[in-house]
Amino acid sequence: MSKKRVVIAGMGFGGLRAAKTLSESDVELIMVDRNNYHLFQPLLYQVATAGLEQEAIAYPLRGLTRRWRNASFMLAEISGIDLDAKIVLTDGGNVPYDYLIVAAGSRTNFFGMESVAAHAFDLKRLDQAEDLRNHILLMFEQASRESDTKIKSALLTFVIVGGGPTGVEFSGALRELIVYVLSKDFPTISANETRIILVEAADSLLTAMPADLREYAHQKLNSMGVEVLLENRVVGATPESVVLYGGTVITSHTLFWSAGVAAAELAGFLKGVEFGAAGRVVVQSDLSIKDHPEVFIVGDMACCLEKGVPLPMMAPVASQQGDYVARSILAREEGRSLPPFHYFDKGAMATIGKSSAVAAAAGFKFSGYIAWLAWLLLHLYYLIGFRNRLVVMMNWTYAYLFQERQVRLITAKKRRAVTIL
Amino acid sequence: MSKKRVVIAGMGFGGLRAAKTLSESDVELIMVDRNNYHLFQPLLYQVATAGLEQEAIAYPLRGLTRRWRNASFMLAEISGIDLDAKIVLTDGGNVPYDYLIVAAGSRTNFFGMESVAAHAFDLKRLDQAEDLRNHILLMFEQASRESDTKIKSALLTFVIVGGGPTGVEFSGALRELIVYVLSKDFPTISANETRIILVEAADSLLTAMPADLREYAHQKLNSMGVEVLLENRVVGATPESVVLYGGTVITSHTLFWSAGVAAAELAGFLKGVEFGAAGRVVVQSDLSIKDHPEVFIVGDMACCLEKGVPLPMMAPVASQQGDYVARSILAREEGRSLPPFHYFDKGAMATIGKSSAVAAAAGFKFSGYIAWLAWLLLHLYYLIGFRNRLVVMMNWTYAYLFQERQVRLITAKKRRAVTIL
């Protein structure tokens, strides 16, 4: 019997974990991604706030294929999936499979608001983090030579939408960038002239957290100088303004959107499947799709019900699902089958600022320094690559000791034509 | 008497050194640059060959203005210089000066060959280094799934023009990237299938070096597998070919040009000055320009004769000139004047590969391991910023110990339209 071929579409947390589990087996493993690296998305906001260089949170996937003898990597954009012929179509050629693991993750969901989609920044890709960093620093450069106070304050007003971990962590990191670094860099700008407005539709931040931790986060952000607008929504935007529900207009050139995600475009290539909320693909209890037991969906793309509600779109879910489908493929090859997938909730955490975070795990609740330390260590642990851990740890230590953000570079590409002599 | 204002246009090695010297004085110092960082250009080729992250060789200029009480920074594109009114015109407003130090450096010189200018890569800016890295890695990704051997070998052929330090160092670094890293990353590509062709018009490499060091570099590159073509020239290019003088056509998608530099565009803004070779501005013995003793040109832009020949366009010349004009401004303010500028030649060095470099200094000549160690230490020493030194040292140590290049990421920006649900 020839080796079975497992194709993994998308090398985020779900795909990576599935690959890792399969790497010790004797199936043929083909990893497909549009990038040649695994991106550690939870730290993208630190790239956007000049805390980390982008290379530190990306790990070259071919570094894995070296160690995994049964694995190969293919840099390709997937253009279709033929479920009946069992073929993945890509711009690099067609890839037949015996088993397919679809783990393409999610994209930002603007809920149909074109004006917001057109003008807001979001954080899914490395280049978006770099663009946002360049933009923030540019706003300060422009403000530093602006005499008109109204224009200046517009340049220094930053609106963040979404009170989940990303919105909270970004708000805190941006505030610290301004207070500890930029206010020293720009003698003509005081931190009091800047505004950070965090807008959340629900009646509290970090809704997944216990009440007292939500309260702690809210208080902490307030004390840091972040304005928190609860039970409010952004409904529109222009290059120089943000419109709130009810009509209030905030003059600002920076709108950061972290208020919604939806399944990646790839979901649309799966013919005949059932879709849940946010375009997620409804899966069976073993994470395969109906009528195609050889095709699995994991992570943000999968609409997997647990106690009647879909599992959240977050890394731990994706990792556990990736591991589960890998193990269940191996089990099937041995004629066994696994019990339905069950998500083991390890809890949630979010860092707010220096020495300050919230964490809820296994019934325990932490806040402040201990939670912050736990956050740092866990993120270093889950980061891929020895060198990346070193670089990140170095940057964090450096920032902690010297209140510095060395990566405050405006690297916007200048496309100047070469002058010919 | 009010403080005299010194404006520095361009914060490369010349401008930076001038600023440093003036920072201890009581003149008003205004540093103008189109980027918000000082770029350590000598290591750009290591960014292009995936050895360093781009952030590691850039230092934020506002980090300097914090320490220098008399200095301020202006991010601006200079659009003109009014020598009579003593005003620098920029897109960020006009800047009057009492003294002006023009240190805008150089740009790549394609000697009028449009086709080469259109298709060749060159290394002057950070984004160019990232583009070149992305391109090289992409060539390997494409070659890895190419069955046609002719197309494959074209993808794996790299032509480098210019046998100076940049061309030699880039050739060696690229060859090591291929042999130590990419040949392991790509099981379907052997190093023997790749070609690196270094083209130099003169009859030897590193013409500024003593004969035996030139010979050592040549032999070393040969033994590493780099093909050296002497007394030859590239006269044209297309996206898939490079044309040599005499008509030979090399099928290749990668042409790296390091065979010529010319004074930066800014030189054109100086009305009534005399121009030397490569558009450099002819300066007096004190580096000022004729009829304008308050305007100085330093570095690559200055055509400064020493023993009848113009000084080379390299960092040490720029630094010494920057320091000289700064001191001579201070001297003038005290009613003194300095003797004419004299360049103290500290020698030259170039690294070829791991544990291998050439260095000629003060009549001494080194090659091999000692020269390589000296090269590493000197570059670390001249690199700006404690953190950058740490990151670079870490990357070098990592590469030395593990034969690795962790930064082999394809970060080409994907401008995908956001899908609206």
PDB file of N, CA, C and O in Angstrom, chain A residues 34-36 53 55 62-63 66 75 107 112 125 130-131 141 145 181 185-186 387 391 394-395 406-408 410 413-416 419-421, chain B residues 34-36 53 55 62-63 66 75 107 112 125 130-131 141 145 181 185-186 387 391 394-395 406-408 410 413-416 419-421:
ATOM      1  N   ARG A  34       0.418  30.683   1.326  1.00  0.00           N
ATOM      2  CA  ARG A  34       0.704  31.793   0.408  1.00  0.00           C
ATOM      3  C   ARG A  34       1.936  32.551   0.874  1.00  0.00           C
ATOM      4  O   ARG A  34       2.502  33.350   0.137  1.00  0.00           O
ATOM      5  N   ASN A  35       2.354  32.318   2.129  1.00  0.00           N
ATOM      6  CA  ASN A  35       3.603  32.880   2.638  1.00  0.00           C
ATOM      7  C   ASN A  35       4.583  31.757   2.928  1.00  0.00           C
ATOM      8  O   ASN A  35       4.173  30.631   3.186  1.00  0.00           O
ATOM      9  N   ASN A  36       5.878  32.069   2.934  1.00  0.00           N
ATOM     10  CA  ASN A  36       6.855  31.014   3.222  1.00  0.00           C
ATOM     11  C   ASN A  36       7.203  30.970   4.710  1.00  0.00           C
ATOM     12  O   ASN A  36       8.223  30.448   5.111  1.00  0.00           O
ATOM     13  N   GLU A  53      10.575  43.874  15.693  1.00  0.00           N
ATOM     14  CA  GLU A  53      10.775  43.846  14.254  1.00  0.00           C
ATOM     15  C   GLU A  53       9.907  42.738  13.695  1.00  0.00           C
ATOM     16  O   GLU A  53       9.681  41.716  14.340  1.00  0.00           O
ATOM     17  N   GLU A  55      10.393  40.494  11.516  1.00  0.00           N
ATOM     18  CA  GLU A  55      11.017  39.184  11.303  1.00  0.00           C
ATOM     19  C   GLU A  55      10.973  38.314  12.555  1.00  0.00           C
ATOM     20  O   GLU A  55      11.055  37.094  12.479  1.00  0.00           O
ATOM     21  N   ARG A  62      10.193  26.361   5.635  1.00  0.00           N
ATOM     22  CA  ARG A  62      11.129  25.359   5.131  1.00  0.00           C
ATOM     23  C   ARG A  62      12.126  24.934   6.203  1.00  0.00           C
ATOM     24  O   ARG A  62      12.807  23.919   6.063  1.00  0.00           O
ATOM     25  N   GLY A  63      12.198  25.717   7.263  1.00  0.00           N
ATOM     26  CA  GLY A  63      13.013  25.292   8.395  1.00  0.00           C
ATOM     27  C   GLY A  63      12.443  24.023   9.027  1.00  0.00           C
ATOM     28  O   GLY A  63      13.165  23.224   9.612  1.00  0.00           O
ATOM     29  N   ARG A  66      13.022  20.635   6.806  1.00  0.00           N
ATOM     30  CA  ARG A  66      14.345  20.031   6.980  1.00  0.00           C
ATOM     31  C   ARG A  66      14.295  18.924   8.013  1.00  0.00           C
ATOM     32  O   ARG A  66      14.857  17.852   7.826  1.00  0.00           O
ATOM     33  N   LEU A  75       4.919  26.990  -1.739  1.00  0.00           N
ATOM     34  CA  LEU A  75       4.477  28.379  -1.670  1.00  0.00           C
ATOM     35  C   LEU A  75       3.477  28.606  -2.793  1.00  0.00           C
ATOM     36  O   LEU A  75       3.844  28.598  -3.962  1.00  0.00           O
ATOM     37  N   ARG A 107     -10.216  36.291   8.047  1.00  0.00           N
ATOM     38  CA  ARG A 107      -9.905  37.634   7.550  1.00  0.00           C
ATOM     39  C   ARG A 107     -10.731  38.613   8.356  1.00  0.00           C
ATOM     40  O   ARG A 107     -11.652  38.223   9.074  1.00  0.00           O
ATOM     41  N   GLY A 112     -19.828  44.616   6.099  1.00  0.00           N
ATOM     42  CA  GLY A 112     -20.438  45.319   4.982  1.00  0.00           C
ATOM     43  C   GLY A 112     -20.243  46.822   4.963  1.00  0.00           C
ATOM     44  O   GLY A 112     -20.754  47.494   4.065  1.00  0.00           O
ATOM     45  N   ARG A 125      -1.808  40.562   8.604  1.00  0.00           N
ATOM     46  CA  ARG A 125      -0.564  40.237   7.904  1.00  0.00           C
ATOM     47  C   ARG A 125       0.600  41.095   8.407  1.00  0.00           C
ATOM     48  O   ARG A 125       0.401  42.185   8.937  1.00  0.00           O
ATOM     49  N   GLU A 130       3.432  46.596   9.613  1.00  0.00           N
ATOM     50  CA  GLU A 130       4.459  47.575   9.240  1.00  0.00           C
ATOM     51  C   GLU A 130       3.796  48.865   8.745  1.00  0.00           C
ATOM     52  O   GLU A 130       4.203  49.971   9.110  1.00  0.00           O
ATOM     53  N   ASP A 131       2.750  48.722   7.931  1.00  0.00           N
ATOM     54  CA  ASP A 131       2.037  49.901   7.429  1.00  0.00           C
ATOM     55  C   ASP A 131       1.473  50.730   8.584  1.00  0.00           C
ATOM     56  O   ASP A 131       1.580  51.958   8.596  1.00  0.00           O
ATOM     57  N   GLU A 141       5.205  62.756  13.105  1.00  0.00           N
ATOM     58  CA  GLU A 141       6.103  63.634  12.354  1.00  0.00           C
ATOM     59  C   GLU A 141       5.336  64.834  11.815  1.00  0.00           C
ATOM     60  O   GLU A 141       5.788  65.979  11.909  1.00  0.00           O
ATOM     61  N   ARG A 145       5.224  69.398  13.247  1.00  0.00           N
ATOM     62  CA  ARG A 145       5.453  70.691  12.583  1.00  0.00           C
ATOM     63  C   ARG A 145       4.140  71.363  12.217  1.00  0.00           C
ATOM     64  O   ARG A 145       4.077  72.205  11.331  1.00  0.00           O
ATOM     65  N   VAL A 181       7.943  56.819  24.814  1.00  0.00           N
ATOM     66  CA  VAL A 181       8.899  56.965  23.716  1.00  0.00           C
ATOM     67  C   VAL A 181       8.647  58.225  22.880  1.00  0.00           C
ATOM     68  O   VAL A 181       9.468  59.135  22.842  1.00  0.00           O
ATOM     69  N   ASP A 185      10.638  61.651  21.968  1.00  0.00           N
ATOM     70  CA  ASP A 185      11.155  61.872  20.616  1.00  0.00           C
ATOM     71  C   ASP A 185      10.724  63.225  20.062  1.00  0.00           C
ATOM     72  O   ASP A 185      11.444  63.856  19.298  1.00  0.00           O
ATOM     73  N   PHE A 186       9.507  63.645  20.422  1.00  0.00           N
ATOM     74  CA  PHE A 186       8.924  64.868  19.859  1.00  0.00           C
ATOM     75  C   PHE A 186       8.726  65.916  20.948  1.00  0.00           C
ATOM     76  O   PHE A 186       7.682  65.958  21.588  1.00  0.00           O
ATOM     77  N   ARG A 387      15.828  31.418  17.763  1.00  0.00           N
ATOM     78  CA  ARG A 387      16.322  32.756  17.519  1.00  0.00           C
ATOM     79  C   ARG A 387      15.229  33.802  17.741  1.00  0.00           C
ATOM     80  O   ARG A 387      15.445  34.827  18.358  1.00  0.00           O
ATOM     81  N   VAL A 391      15.304  37.084  20.154  1.00  0.00           N
ATOM     82  CA  VAL A 391      15.111  38.467  19.705  1.00  0.00           C
ATOM     83  C   VAL A 391      13.955  39.123  20.470  1.00  0.00           C
ATOM     84  O   VAL A 391      14.070  40.232  20.970  1.00  0.00           O
ATOM     85  N   MET A 394      14.879  39.746  24.023  1.00  0.00           N
ATOM     86  CA  MET A 394      15.801  40.880  24.090  1.00  0.00           C
ATOM     87  C   MET A 394      15.058  42.198  23.957  1.00  0.00           C
ATOM     88  O   MET A 394      15.279  43.126  24.727  1.00  0.00           O
ATOM     89  N   ASN A 395      14.133  42.254  23.007  1.00  0.00           N
ATOM     90  CA  ASN A 395      13.370  43.491  22.825  1.00  0.00           C
ATOM     91  C   ASN A 395      12.535  43.821  24.060  1.00  0.00           C
ATOM     92  O   ASN A 395      12.470  44.969  24.487  1.00  0.00           O
ATOM     93  N   GLN A 406      13.043  50.535  19.996  1.00  0.00           N
ATOM     94  CA  GLN A 406      14.078  50.839  19.012  1.00  0.00           C
ATOM     95  C   GLN A 406      13.566  50.777  17.584  1.00  0.00           C
ATOM     96  O   GLN A 406      14.112  51.416  16.693  1.00  0.00           O
ATOM     97  N   VAL A 407      12.499  50.017  17.363  1.00  0.00           N
ATOM     98  CA  VAL A 407      12.063  49.760  15.987  1.00  0.00           C
ATOM     99  C   VAL A 407      11.107  50.840  15.486  1.00  0.00           C
ATOM    100  O   VAL A 407      10.231  50.583  14.681  1.00  0.00           O
ATOM    101  N   ARG A 408      11.265  52.067  15.995  1.00  0.00           N
ATOM    102  CA  ARG A 408      10.343  53.116  15.564  1.00  0.00           C
ATOM    103  C   ARG A 408      10.825  53.713  14.242  1.00  0.00           C
ATOM    104  O   ARG A 408      11.196  54.879  14.150  1.00  0.00           O
ATOM    105  N   ILE A 410      10.226  54.497  10.085  1.00  0.00           N
ATOM    106  CA  ILE A 410       9.250  54.671   9.015  1.00  0.00           C
ATOM    107  C   ILE A 410       9.856  54.061   7.765  1.00  0.00           C
ATOM    108  O   ILE A 410      10.714  54.646   7.117  1.00  0.00           O
ATOM    109  N   LYS A 413       7.953  52.222   1.719  1.00  0.00           N
ATOM    110  CA  LYS A 413       8.789  52.092   0.529  1.00  0.00           C
ATOM    111  C   LYS A 413       8.673  53.343  -0.337  1.00  0.00           C
ATOM    112  O   LYS A 413       7.573  53.769  -0.660  1.00  0.00           O
ATOM    113  N   LYS A 414       9.811  53.912  -0.663  1.00  0.00           N
ATOM    114  CA  LYS A 414       9.823  55.065  -1.568  1.00  0.00           C
ATOM    115  C   LYS A 414      10.125  54.545  -2.965  1.00  0.00           C
ATOM    116  O   LYS A 414      11.204  54.013  -3.210  1.00  0.00           O
ATOM    117  N   ARG A 415       9.188  54.676  -3.848  1.00  0.00           N
ATOM    118  CA  ARG A 415       9.380  54.173  -5.210  1.00  0.00           C
ATOM    119  C   ARG A 415       9.904  55.301  -6.086  1.00  0.00           C
ATOM    120  O   ARG A 415       9.212  55.800  -6.940  1.00  0.00           O
ATOM    121  N   ARG A 416      11.150  55.698  -5.841  1.00  0.00           N
ATOM    122  CA  ARG A 416      11.707  56.781  -6.644  1.00  0.00           C
ATOM    123  C   ARG A 416      12.277  56.223  -7.944  1.00  0.00           C
ATOM    124  O   ARG A 416      12.940  55.199  -7.938  1.00  0.00           O
ATOM    125  N   THR A 419      17.395  57.999 -11.602  1.00  0.00           N
ATOM    126  CA  THR A 419      17.775  59.020 -12.583  1.00  0.00           C
ATOM    127  C   THR A 419      18.961  58.518 -13.402  1.00  0.00           C
ATOM    128  O   THR A 419      19.911  57.982 -12.855  1.00  0.00           O
ATOM    129  N   ILE A 420      18.860  58.675 -14.676  1.00  0.00           N
ATOM    130  CA  ILE A 420      19.928  58.216 -15.562  1.00  0.00           C
ATOM    131  C   ILE A 420      20.849  59.398 -15.884  1.00  0.00           C
ATOM    132  O   ILE A 420      20.379  60.481 -16.231  1.00  0.00           O
ATOM    133  N   LEU A 421      22.141  59.198 -15.726  1.00  0.00           N
ATOM    134  CA  LEU A 421      23.066  60.308 -16.034  1.00  0.00           C
ATOM    135  C   LEU A 421      23.248  60.457 -17.541  1.00  0.00           C
ATOM    136  O   LEU A 421      23.286  59.455 -18.240  1.00  0.00           O
TER     137      LEU A 421
ATOM    138  N   ARG B  34      15.155  62.373   4.528  1.00  0.00           N
ATOM    139  CA  ARG B  34      13.883  61.865   3.971  1.00  0.00           C
ATOM    140  C   ARG B  34      13.438  60.622   4.720  1.00  0.00           C
ATOM    141  O   ARG B  34      12.310  60.172   4.580  1.00  0.00           O
ATOM    142  N   ASN B  35      14.366  60.021   5.493  1.00  0.00           N
ATOM    143  CA  ASN B  35      14.009  58.903   6.363  1.00  0.00           C
ATOM    144  C   ASN B  35      14.171  59.315   7.820  1.00  0.00           C
ATOM    145  O   ASN B  35      14.954  60.217   8.116  1.00  0.00           O
ATOM    146  N   ASN B  36      13.467  58.627   8.733  1.00  0.00           N
ATOM    147  CA  ASN B  36      13.604  58.988  10.147  1.00  0.00           C
ATOM    148  C   ASN B  36      14.685  58.148  10.826  1.00  0.00           C
ATOM    149  O   ASN B  36      14.721  58.043  12.038  1.00  0.00           O
ATOM    150  N   GLU B  53      17.865  41.203   9.830  1.00  0.00           N
ATOM    151  CA  GLU B  53      16.594  41.884   9.647  1.00  0.00           C
ATOM    152  C   GLU B  53      16.903  43.344   9.344  1.00  0.00           C
ATOM    153  O   GLU B  53      17.890  43.902   9.827  1.00  0.00           O
ATOM    154  N   GLU B  55      15.630  46.058  10.333  1.00  0.00           N
ATOM    155  CA  GLU B  55      15.611  46.995  11.456  1.00  0.00           C
ATOM    156  C   GLU B  55      16.956  47.065  12.176  1.00  0.00           C
ATOM    157  O   GLU B  55      17.250  48.053  12.852  1.00  0.00           O
ATOM    158  N   ARG B  62      15.613  60.362  15.855  1.00  0.00           N
ATOM    159  CA  ARG B  62      15.106  61.088  17.013  1.00  0.00           C
ATOM    160  C   ARG B  62      15.674  60.545  18.323  1.00  0.00           C
ATOM    161  O   ARG B  62      15.595  61.194  19.361  1.00  0.00           O
ATOM    162  N   GLY B  63      16.265  59.354  18.248  1.00  0.00           N
ATOM    163  CA  GLY B  63      16.955  58.841  19.428  1.00  0.00           C
ATOM    164  C   GLY B  63      18.160  59.718  19.757  1.00  0.00           C
ATOM    165  O   GLY B  63      18.569  59.822  20.913  1.00  0.00           O
ATOM    166  N   ARG B  66      17.208  63.322  21.407  1.00  0.00           N
ATOM    167  CA  ARG B  66      16.937  63.271  22.843  1.00  0.00           C
ATOM    168  C   ARG B  66      18.168  63.653  23.641  1.00  0.00           C
ATOM    169  O   ARG B  66      18.106  64.405  24.582  1.00  0.00           O
ATOM    170  N   LEU B  75      11.797  65.367   9.332  1.00  0.00           N
ATOM    171  CA  LEU B  75      11.580  64.379   8.281  1.00  0.00           C
ATOM    172  C   LEU B  75      11.040  65.101   7.060  1.00  0.00           C
ATOM    173  O   LEU B  75       9.912  65.598   7.084  1.00  0.00           O
ATOM    174  N   ARG B 107      23.677  58.074  -5.375  1.00  0.00           N
ATOM    175  CA  ARG B 107      22.676  57.146  -5.917  1.00  0.00           C
ATOM    176  C   ARG B 107      23.391  56.233  -6.895  1.00  0.00           C
ATOM    177  O   ARG B 107      24.534  56.466  -7.285  1.00  0.00           O
ATOM    178  N   GLY B 112      23.699  55.644 -17.983  1.00  0.00           N
ATOM    179  CA  GLY B 112      22.833  55.873 -19.126  1.00  0.00           C
ATOM    180  C   GLY B 112      22.215  54.643 -19.743  1.00  0.00           C
ATOM    181  O   GLY B 112      21.497  54.740 -20.740  1.00  0.00           O
ATOM    182  N   ARG B 125      18.847  51.588  -0.469  1.00  0.00           N
ATOM    183  CA  ARG B 125      17.802  51.789   0.542  1.00  0.00           C
ATOM    184  C   ARG B 125      17.392  50.459   1.177  1.00  0.00           C
ATOM    185  O   ARG B 125      17.568  49.397   0.583  1.00  0.00           O
ATOM    186  N   GLU B 130      15.237  44.519   1.019  1.00  0.00           N
ATOM    187  CA  GLU B 130      14.135  43.581   1.270  1.00  0.00           C
ATOM    188  C   GLU B 130      13.600  43.038  -0.060  1.00  0.00           C
ATOM    189  O   GLU B 130      13.361  41.841  -0.191  1.00  0.00           O
ATOM    190  N   ASP B 131      13.452  43.925  -1.047  1.00  0.00           N
ATOM    191  CA  ASP B 131      12.975  43.477  -2.362  1.00  0.00           C
ATOM    192  C   ASP B 131      13.903  42.421  -2.956  1.00  0.00           C
ATOM    193  O   ASP B 131      13.455  41.401  -3.475  1.00  0.00           O
ATOM    194  N   GLU B 141      11.902  29.326  -4.859  1.00  0.00           N
ATOM    195  CA  GLU B 141      10.571  28.714  -4.751  1.00  0.00           C
ATOM    196  C   GLU B 141      10.088  28.288  -6.142  1.00  0.00           C
ATOM    197  O   GLU B 141       9.577  27.187  -6.321  1.00  0.00           O
ATOM    198  N   ARG B 145       9.791  23.984  -8.177  1.00  0.00           N
ATOM    199  CA  ARG B 145       8.708  23.222  -8.823  1.00  0.00           C
ATOM    200  C   ARG B 145       8.777  23.317 -10.336  1.00  0.00           C
ATOM    201  O   ARG B 145       7.796  23.087 -11.029  1.00  0.00           O
ATOM    202  N   VAL B 181      22.257  27.164   3.384  1.00  0.00           N
ATOM    203  CA  VAL B 181      20.857  27.285   3.816  1.00  0.00           C
ATOM    204  C   VAL B 181      19.880  26.791   2.753  1.00  0.00           C
ATOM    205  O   VAL B 181      19.151  25.828   2.955  1.00  0.00           O
ATOM    206  N   ASP B 185      17.061  23.865   2.413  1.00  0.00           N
ATOM    207  CA  ASP B 185      15.630  24.210   2.388  1.00  0.00           C
ATOM    208  C   ASP B 185      14.915  23.576   1.202  1.00  0.00           C
ATOM    209  O   ASP B 185      13.739  23.232   1.283  1.00  0.00           O
ATOM    210  N   PHE B 186      15.653  23.462   0.080  1.00  0.00           N
ATOM    211  CA  PHE B 186      15.043  22.977  -1.156  1.00  0.00           C
ATOM    212  C   PHE B 186      15.673  21.656  -1.578  1.00  0.00           C
ATOM    213  O   PHE B 186      16.664  21.650  -2.303  1.00  0.00           O
ATOM    214  N   ARG B 387      21.303  48.258  21.006  1.00  0.00           N
ATOM    215  CA  ARG B 387      20.416  47.157  20.668  1.00  0.00           C
ATOM    216  C   ARG B 387      20.759  46.591  19.286  1.00  0.00           C
ATOM    217  O   ARG B 387      20.823  45.383  19.103  1.00  0.00           O
ATOM    218  N   VAL B 391      21.622  42.718  18.302  1.00  0.00           N
ATOM    219  CA  VAL B 391      20.879  41.916  17.322  1.00  0.00           C
ATOM    220  C   VAL B 391      21.821  41.403  16.239  1.00  0.00           C
ATOM    221  O   VAL B 391      21.806  40.218  15.889  1.00  0.00           O
ATOM    222  N   MET B 394      24.117  38.783  17.563  1.00  0.00           N
ATOM    223  CA  MET B 394      23.361  37.549  17.773  1.00  0.00           C
ATOM    224  C   MET B 394      23.155  36.809  16.451  1.00  0.00           C
ATOM    225  O   MET B 394      23.381  35.606  16.354  1.00  0.00           O
ATOM    226  N   ASN B 395      22.771  37.550  15.427  1.00  0.00           N
ATOM    227  CA  ASN B 395      22.561  36.921  14.119  1.00  0.00           C
ATOM    228  C   ASN B 395      23.855  36.315  13.585  1.00  0.00           C
ATOM    229  O   ASN B 395      23.863  35.204  13.065  1.00  0.00           O
ATOM    230  N   GLN B 406      18.057  32.906   9.562  1.00  0.00           N
ATOM    231  CA  GLN B 406      16.673  32.823  10.011  1.00  0.00           C
ATOM    232  C   GLN B 406      15.751  33.769   9.265  1.00  0.00           C
ATOM    233  O   GLN B 406      14.555  33.545   9.165  1.00  0.00           O
ATOM    234  N   VAL B 407      16.310  34.839   8.712  1.00  0.00           N
ATOM    235  CA  VAL B 407      15.465  35.880   8.131  1.00  0.00           C
ATOM    236  C   VAL B 407      15.124  35.598   6.667  1.00  0.00           C
ATOM    237  O   VAL B 407      14.937  36.499   5.882  1.00  0.00           O
ATOM    238  N   ARG B 408      15.081  34.318   6.303  1.00  0.00           N
ATOM    239  CA  ARG B 408      14.794  34.005   4.894  1.00  0.00           C
ATOM    240  C   ARG B 408      13.291  34.039   4.653  1.00  0.00           C
ATOM    241  O   ARG B 408      12.657  33.037   4.340  1.00  0.00           O
ATOM    242  N   ILE B 410       9.883  35.738   2.709  1.00  0.00           N
ATOM    243  CA  ILE B 410       9.395  36.470   1.544  1.00  0.00           C
ATOM    244  C   ILE B 410       8.293  37.392   2.035  1.00  0.00           C
ATOM    245  O   ILE B 410       7.171  36.968   2.279  1.00  0.00           O
ATOM    246  N   LYS B 413       4.824  42.565  -0.148  1.00  0.00           N
ATOM    247  CA  LYS B 413       3.505  43.002   0.306  1.00  0.00           C
ATOM    248  C   LYS B 413       2.434  42.488  -0.646  1.00  0.00           C
ATOM    249  O   LYS B 413       2.510  42.673  -1.848  1.00  0.00           O
ATOM    250  N   LYS B 414       1.443  41.828  -0.076  1.00  0.00           N
ATOM    251  CA  LYS B 414       0.299  41.380  -0.879  1.00  0.00           C
ATOM    252  C   LYS B 414      -0.824  42.390  -0.693  1.00  0.00           C
ATOM    253  O   LYS B 414      -1.338  42.557   0.401  1.00  0.00           O
ATOM    254  N   ARG B 415      -1.165  43.048  -1.762  1.00  0.00           N
ATOM    255  CA  ARG B 415      -2.205  44.084  -1.665  1.00  0.00           C
ATOM    256  C   ARG B 415      -3.546  43.462  -2.026  1.00  0.00           C
ATOM    257  O   ARG B 415      -4.104  43.724  -3.079  1.00  0.00           O
ATOM    258  N   ARG B 416      -4.033  42.590  -1.182  1.00  0.00           N
ATOM    259  CA  ARG B 416      -5.309  41.959  -1.470  1.00  0.00           C
ATOM    260  C   ARG B 416      -6.462  42.863  -1.048  1.00  0.00           C
ATOM    261  O   ARG B 416      -6.438  43.463   0.015  1.00  0.00           O
ATOM    262  N   THR B 419     -12.431  41.589   1.350  1.00  0.00           N
ATOM    263  CA  THR B 419     -13.751  41.135   0.904  1.00  0.00           C
ATOM    264  C   THR B 419     -14.806  41.580   1.905  1.00  0.00           C
ATOM    265  O   THR B 419     -14.616  41.446   3.109  1.00  0.00           O
ATOM    266  N   ILE B 420     -15.867  42.130   1.405  1.00  0.00           N
ATOM    267  CA  ILE B 420     -16.935  42.598   2.283  1.00  0.00           C
ATOM    268  C   ILE B 420     -18.003  41.517   2.375  1.00  0.00           C
ATOM    269  O   ILE B 420     -18.432  40.986   1.361  1.00  0.00           O
ATOM    270  N   LEU B 421     -18.403  41.172   3.584  1.00  0.00           N
ATOM    271  CA  LEU B 421     -19.466  40.145   3.715  1.00  0.00           C
ATOM    272  C   LEU B 421     -20.832  40.751   3.424  1.00  0.00           C
ATOM    273  O   LEU B 421     -21.072  41.890   3.784  1.00  0.00           O
TER     274      LEU B 421
END
